[in-house]
Coordinates of C-alpha atoms in Angstrom, one line a residue:
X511 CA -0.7 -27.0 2.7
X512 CA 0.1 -30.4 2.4
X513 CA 2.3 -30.6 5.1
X514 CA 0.8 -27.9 7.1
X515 CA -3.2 -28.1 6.3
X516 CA -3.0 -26.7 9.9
X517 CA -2.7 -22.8 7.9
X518 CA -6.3 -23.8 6.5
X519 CA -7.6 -22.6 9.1
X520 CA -6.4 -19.3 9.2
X521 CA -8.5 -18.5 6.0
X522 CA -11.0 -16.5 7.4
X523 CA -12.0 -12.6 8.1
X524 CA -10.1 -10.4 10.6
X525 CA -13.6 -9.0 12.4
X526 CA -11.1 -6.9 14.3
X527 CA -10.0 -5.2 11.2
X528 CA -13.2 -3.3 11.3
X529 CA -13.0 -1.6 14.4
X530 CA -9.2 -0.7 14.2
X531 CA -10.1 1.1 10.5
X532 CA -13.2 2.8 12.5
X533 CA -10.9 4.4 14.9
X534 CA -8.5 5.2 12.1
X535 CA -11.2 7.2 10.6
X536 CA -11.8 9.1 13.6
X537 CA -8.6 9.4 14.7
X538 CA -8.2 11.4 11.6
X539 CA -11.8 13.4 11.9
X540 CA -10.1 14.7 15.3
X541 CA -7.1 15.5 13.4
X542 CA -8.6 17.4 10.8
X543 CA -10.6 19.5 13.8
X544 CA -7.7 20.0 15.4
X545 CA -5.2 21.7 13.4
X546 CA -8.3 24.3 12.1
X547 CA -6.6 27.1 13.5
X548 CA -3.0 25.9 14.0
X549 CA -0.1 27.9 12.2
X550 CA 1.1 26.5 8.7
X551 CA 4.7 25.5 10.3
X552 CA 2.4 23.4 12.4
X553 CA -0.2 22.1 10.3
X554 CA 2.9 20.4 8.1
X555 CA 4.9 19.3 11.2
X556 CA 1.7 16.8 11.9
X557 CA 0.8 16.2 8.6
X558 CA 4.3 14.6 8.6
X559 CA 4.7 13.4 12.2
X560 CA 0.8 11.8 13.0
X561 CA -1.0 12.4 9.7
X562 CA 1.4 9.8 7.2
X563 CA 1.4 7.6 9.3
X564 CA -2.2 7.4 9.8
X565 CA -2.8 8.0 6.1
X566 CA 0.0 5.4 4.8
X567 CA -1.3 2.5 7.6
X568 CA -4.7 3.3 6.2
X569 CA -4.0 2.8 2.2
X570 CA -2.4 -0.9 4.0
X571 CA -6.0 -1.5 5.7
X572 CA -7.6 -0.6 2.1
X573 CA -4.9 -3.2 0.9
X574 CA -6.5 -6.0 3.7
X575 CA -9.9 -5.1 2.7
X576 CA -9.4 -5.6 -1.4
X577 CA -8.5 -9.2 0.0
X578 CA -11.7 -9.1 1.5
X579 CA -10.8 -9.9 5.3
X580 CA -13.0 -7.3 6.5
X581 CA -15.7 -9.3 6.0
X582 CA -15.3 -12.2 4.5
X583 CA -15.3 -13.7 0.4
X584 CA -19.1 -14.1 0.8
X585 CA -19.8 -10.4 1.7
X586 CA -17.5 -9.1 -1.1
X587 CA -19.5 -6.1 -1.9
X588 CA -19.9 -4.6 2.1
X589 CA -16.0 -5.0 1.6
X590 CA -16.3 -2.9 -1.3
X591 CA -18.2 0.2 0.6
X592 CA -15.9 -0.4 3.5
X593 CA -13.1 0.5 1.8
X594 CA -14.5 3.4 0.3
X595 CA -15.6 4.4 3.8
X596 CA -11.8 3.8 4.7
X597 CA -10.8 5.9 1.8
X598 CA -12.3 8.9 3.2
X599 CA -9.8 10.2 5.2
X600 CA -7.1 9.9 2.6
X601 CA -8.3 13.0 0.1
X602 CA -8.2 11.2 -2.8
X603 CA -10.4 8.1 -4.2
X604 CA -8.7 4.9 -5.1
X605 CA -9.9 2.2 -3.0
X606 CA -12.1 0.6 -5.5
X607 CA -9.5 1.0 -8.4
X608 CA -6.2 -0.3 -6.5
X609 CA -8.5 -3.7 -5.1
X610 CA -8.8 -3.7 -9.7
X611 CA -5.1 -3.5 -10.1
X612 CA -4.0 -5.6 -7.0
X613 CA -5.8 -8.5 -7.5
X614 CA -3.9 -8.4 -10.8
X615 CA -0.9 -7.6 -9.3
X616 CA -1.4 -11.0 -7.6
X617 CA -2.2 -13.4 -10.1
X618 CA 0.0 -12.1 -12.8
X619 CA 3.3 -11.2 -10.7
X620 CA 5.9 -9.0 -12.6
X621 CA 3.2 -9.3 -15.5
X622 CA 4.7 -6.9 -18.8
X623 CA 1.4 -4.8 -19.3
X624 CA -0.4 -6.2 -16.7
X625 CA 1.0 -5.7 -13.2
X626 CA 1.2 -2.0 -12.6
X627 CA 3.5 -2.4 -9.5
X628 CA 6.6 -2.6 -11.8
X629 CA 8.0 0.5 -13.4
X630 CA 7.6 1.9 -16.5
X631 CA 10.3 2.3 -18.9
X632 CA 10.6 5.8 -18.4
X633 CA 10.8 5.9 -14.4
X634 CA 13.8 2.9 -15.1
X635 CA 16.0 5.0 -17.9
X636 CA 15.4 8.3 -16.1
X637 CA 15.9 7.7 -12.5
X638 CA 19.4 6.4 -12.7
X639 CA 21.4 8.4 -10.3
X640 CA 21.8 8.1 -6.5
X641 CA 20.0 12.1 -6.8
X642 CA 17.1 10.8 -9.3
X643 CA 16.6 8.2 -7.3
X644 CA 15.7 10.1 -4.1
X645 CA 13.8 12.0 -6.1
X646 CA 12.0 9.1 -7.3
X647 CA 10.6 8.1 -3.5
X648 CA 9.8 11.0 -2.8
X649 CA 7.3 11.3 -5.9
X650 CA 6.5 7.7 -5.6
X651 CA 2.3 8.8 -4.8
X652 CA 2.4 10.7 -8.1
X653 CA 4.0 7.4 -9.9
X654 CA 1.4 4.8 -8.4
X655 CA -1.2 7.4 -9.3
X656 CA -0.1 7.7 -12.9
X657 CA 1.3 4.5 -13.7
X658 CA -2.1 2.2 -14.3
X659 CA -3.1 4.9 -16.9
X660 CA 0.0 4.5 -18.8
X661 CA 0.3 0.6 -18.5
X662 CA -2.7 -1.0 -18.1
X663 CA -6.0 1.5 -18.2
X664 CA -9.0 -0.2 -17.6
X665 CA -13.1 1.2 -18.0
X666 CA -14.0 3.2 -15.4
X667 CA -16.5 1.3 -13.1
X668 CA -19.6 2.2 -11.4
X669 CA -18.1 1.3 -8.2
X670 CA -15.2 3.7 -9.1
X671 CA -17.7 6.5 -9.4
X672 CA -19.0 6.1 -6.4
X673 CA -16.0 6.2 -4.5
X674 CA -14.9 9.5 -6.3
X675 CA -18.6 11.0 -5.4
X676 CA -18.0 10.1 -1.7
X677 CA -14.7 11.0 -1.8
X678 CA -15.6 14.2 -3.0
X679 CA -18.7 15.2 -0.7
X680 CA -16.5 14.4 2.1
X681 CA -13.6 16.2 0.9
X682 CA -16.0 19.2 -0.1
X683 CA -17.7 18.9 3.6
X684 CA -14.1 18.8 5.2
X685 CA -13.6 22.2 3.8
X686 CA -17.0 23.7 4.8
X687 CA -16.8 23.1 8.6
X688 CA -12.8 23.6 8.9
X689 CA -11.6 25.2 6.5
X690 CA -8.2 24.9 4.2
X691 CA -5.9 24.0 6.4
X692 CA -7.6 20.6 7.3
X693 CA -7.8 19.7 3.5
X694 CA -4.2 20.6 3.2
X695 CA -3.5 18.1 6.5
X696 CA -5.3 15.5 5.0
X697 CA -3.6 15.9 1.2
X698 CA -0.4 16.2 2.8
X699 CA -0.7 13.5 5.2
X700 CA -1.3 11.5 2.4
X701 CA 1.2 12.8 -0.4
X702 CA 3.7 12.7 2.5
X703 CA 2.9 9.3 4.2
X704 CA 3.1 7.4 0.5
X705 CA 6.5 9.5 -0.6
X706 CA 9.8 10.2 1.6
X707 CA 8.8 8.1 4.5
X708 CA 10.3 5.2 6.9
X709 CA 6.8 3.0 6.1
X710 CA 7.2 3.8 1.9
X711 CA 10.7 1.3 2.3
X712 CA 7.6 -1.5 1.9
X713 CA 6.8 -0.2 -1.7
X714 CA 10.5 -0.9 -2.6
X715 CA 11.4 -4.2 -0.2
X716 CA 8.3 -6.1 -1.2
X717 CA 9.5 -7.4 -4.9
X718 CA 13.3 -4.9 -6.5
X719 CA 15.8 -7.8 -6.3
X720 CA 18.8 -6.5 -4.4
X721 CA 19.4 -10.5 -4.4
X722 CA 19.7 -12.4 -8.0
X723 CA 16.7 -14.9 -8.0
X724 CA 15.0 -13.6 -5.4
X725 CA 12.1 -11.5 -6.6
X726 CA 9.9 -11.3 -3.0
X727 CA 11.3 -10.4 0.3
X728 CA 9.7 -10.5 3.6
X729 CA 10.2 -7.5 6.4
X730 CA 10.5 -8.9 10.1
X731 CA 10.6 -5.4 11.8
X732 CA 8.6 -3.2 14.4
X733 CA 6.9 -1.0 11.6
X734 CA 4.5 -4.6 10.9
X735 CA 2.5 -3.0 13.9
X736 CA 1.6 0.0 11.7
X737 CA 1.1 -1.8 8.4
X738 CA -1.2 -5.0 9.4
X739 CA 1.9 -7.0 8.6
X740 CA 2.5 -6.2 5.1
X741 CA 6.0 -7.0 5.2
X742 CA 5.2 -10.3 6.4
X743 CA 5.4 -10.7 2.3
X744 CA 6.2 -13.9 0.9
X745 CA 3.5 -15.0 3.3
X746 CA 0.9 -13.1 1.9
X747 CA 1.9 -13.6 -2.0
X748 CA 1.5 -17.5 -1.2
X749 CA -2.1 -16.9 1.0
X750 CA -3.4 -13.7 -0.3
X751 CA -6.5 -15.2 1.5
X752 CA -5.1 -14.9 4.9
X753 CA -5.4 -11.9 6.8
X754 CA -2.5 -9.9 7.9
X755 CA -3.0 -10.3 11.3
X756 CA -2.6 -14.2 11.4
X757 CA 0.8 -14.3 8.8
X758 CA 3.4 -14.1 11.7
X759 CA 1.5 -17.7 12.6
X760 CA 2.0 -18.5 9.0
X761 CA 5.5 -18.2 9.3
X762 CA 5.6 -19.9 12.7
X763 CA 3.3 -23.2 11.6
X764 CA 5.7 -23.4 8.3
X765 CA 9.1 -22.0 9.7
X766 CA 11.2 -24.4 7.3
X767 CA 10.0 -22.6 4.5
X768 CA 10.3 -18.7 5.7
X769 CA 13.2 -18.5 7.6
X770 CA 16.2 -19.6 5.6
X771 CA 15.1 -16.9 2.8
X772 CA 16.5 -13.1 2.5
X773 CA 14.7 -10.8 4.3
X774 CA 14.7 -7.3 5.7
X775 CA 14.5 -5.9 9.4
X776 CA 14.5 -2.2 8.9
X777 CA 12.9 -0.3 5.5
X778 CA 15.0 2.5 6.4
X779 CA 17.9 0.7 5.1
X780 CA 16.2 -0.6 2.2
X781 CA 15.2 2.9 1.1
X782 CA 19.2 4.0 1.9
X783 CA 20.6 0.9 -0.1
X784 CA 18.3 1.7 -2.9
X785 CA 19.7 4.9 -3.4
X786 CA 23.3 4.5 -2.7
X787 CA 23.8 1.0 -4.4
X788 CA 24.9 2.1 -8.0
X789 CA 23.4 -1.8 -9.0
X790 CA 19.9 -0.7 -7.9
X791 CA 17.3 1.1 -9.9
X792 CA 13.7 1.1 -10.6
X793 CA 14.7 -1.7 -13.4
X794 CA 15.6 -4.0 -10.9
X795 CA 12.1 -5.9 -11.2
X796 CA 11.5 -9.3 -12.4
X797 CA 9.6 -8.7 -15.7
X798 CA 7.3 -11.8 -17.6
X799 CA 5.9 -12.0 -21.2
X800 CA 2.1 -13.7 -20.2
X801 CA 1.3 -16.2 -22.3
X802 CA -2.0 -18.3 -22.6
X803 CA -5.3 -16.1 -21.8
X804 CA -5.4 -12.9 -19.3
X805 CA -8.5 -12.5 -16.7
X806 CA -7.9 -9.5 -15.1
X807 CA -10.3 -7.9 -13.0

């Protein structure tokens, strides 16, 4: 910043962020109409092929909104209800819990006990093997959903209860007007979109060191388009403030800084290397021992 208090002003909402997750939501209310009376063979082929995608690009809008670009810092709580508005067409609540968790993520990186992101011991020791491995992204939903509770669990919230009432009277109205097969879209689309897909290579590229020393990697690639630039991620760990949408002119403004370090153009090929590279597991995380006082969220 002091050489480029030019990025200063970049610090500010993404207004546009709003209408693109509006559309999202009813891009997905249209889905969910839609394959009402398809066959099953059907129903999965778009869960897979439209729904993940939609579903995983949303839980990255949820991810812009716990930053609170929606809106802005001074409106943090209509940021709060718009992600649990966002959540909706997911299936499952977790909006106001993962904005808990992430803004810990991001002041206590790697964190032992704190940061939920990193592995637990078990998922390290067990998933060894090119096999276990695969295995491993494909259940990766299942681990981010579990891990918090064995790491760090915190007090349910009030907030948190909300978002599981709304979640559920929407989930529970879903199933009234269209039946099964909608719900099972909008589960799968989920479950599918967060596991054994191109997008997931983020979860794995943002912060395993395939490098020695090198702990955060940035992703240049087309799939930025579908993700609000999430892999633009050194960027965002050093202005979690800025929204996704301006850190491509982050890098641009403070190019001496970004380009020279390792970085990714294809998350295919991280999730390949990850399984075939014998030197790769779900150990290969920088871990720290916090010292001095914790605030977590």
């Amino acid at each position: 910043l002091a050489k480029h208090p030019e990025i200063k002003a970049l610090m500010k909402p993404d207004y546009n962020l709003i209408w693109v997750v509006v559309l999202m939501v009813l891009a997905q209310l249209t889905a969910f109409y839609l394959v009402k009376d398809l066959d099953w063979k059907w129903v999965v082929f778009w869960a897979y092929v439209f729904g993940s995608c939609i579903s995983h690009s949303m839980t990255l809008a949820i991810h812009e909104i716990s930053h609170n670009s929606a809106f802005g810092n001074s409106k943090a709580m209509w940021n709060r209800w718009f992600g649990i508005f966002a959540n909706l067409p997911l299936g499952l609540p977790y909006s106001i819990s993962f904005k808990r968790y992430h803004m810990d993520h991001h002041r206590y990186l790697g964190g032992d006990g704190i940061d939920v992101d990193i592995p637990t011991n078990f998922e390290g020791w067990f998933f060894c093997t090119r096999f276990r491995k695969f295995i491993w992204i494909v259940l990766q939903p299942f681990f981010y959903a579990i891990r918090p509770l064995c790491i760090n669990p915190k007090p349910i919230t009030r907030l948190e209860i909300i978002n599981l009432l709304a979640q559920l009277a929407f989930d529970v109205a879903i199933y009234y007007l269209w039946g099964v097969k909608s719900i099972f879209y909008m589960l799968a689309g989920s479950v599918l979109g967060l596991g054994l897909h191109p997008i997931s290579g983020h979860f794995i590229a943002e912060h395993y060191m395939f490098l020695k020393g090198h702990e955060t990697y940035s992703y240049y690639g087309p799939l930025n388009l579908l993700t609000f630039n999430v892999g633009y991620h050194n960027e965002h760990h050093d202005f979690p403030n800025i929204p996704g949408k301006s850190l491509p002119l982050v890098k641009k403004i403070a190019a001496e800084y970004y380009d020279n370090l390792p970085q990714y153009n294809s998350w295919i090929k991280v999730l390949y290397d990850f399984v075939m590279d014998d030197t790769i597991s779900p150990y290969s995380r920088m871990k720290r021992q916090l010292k001095g006082e914790v605030k977590q969220d």
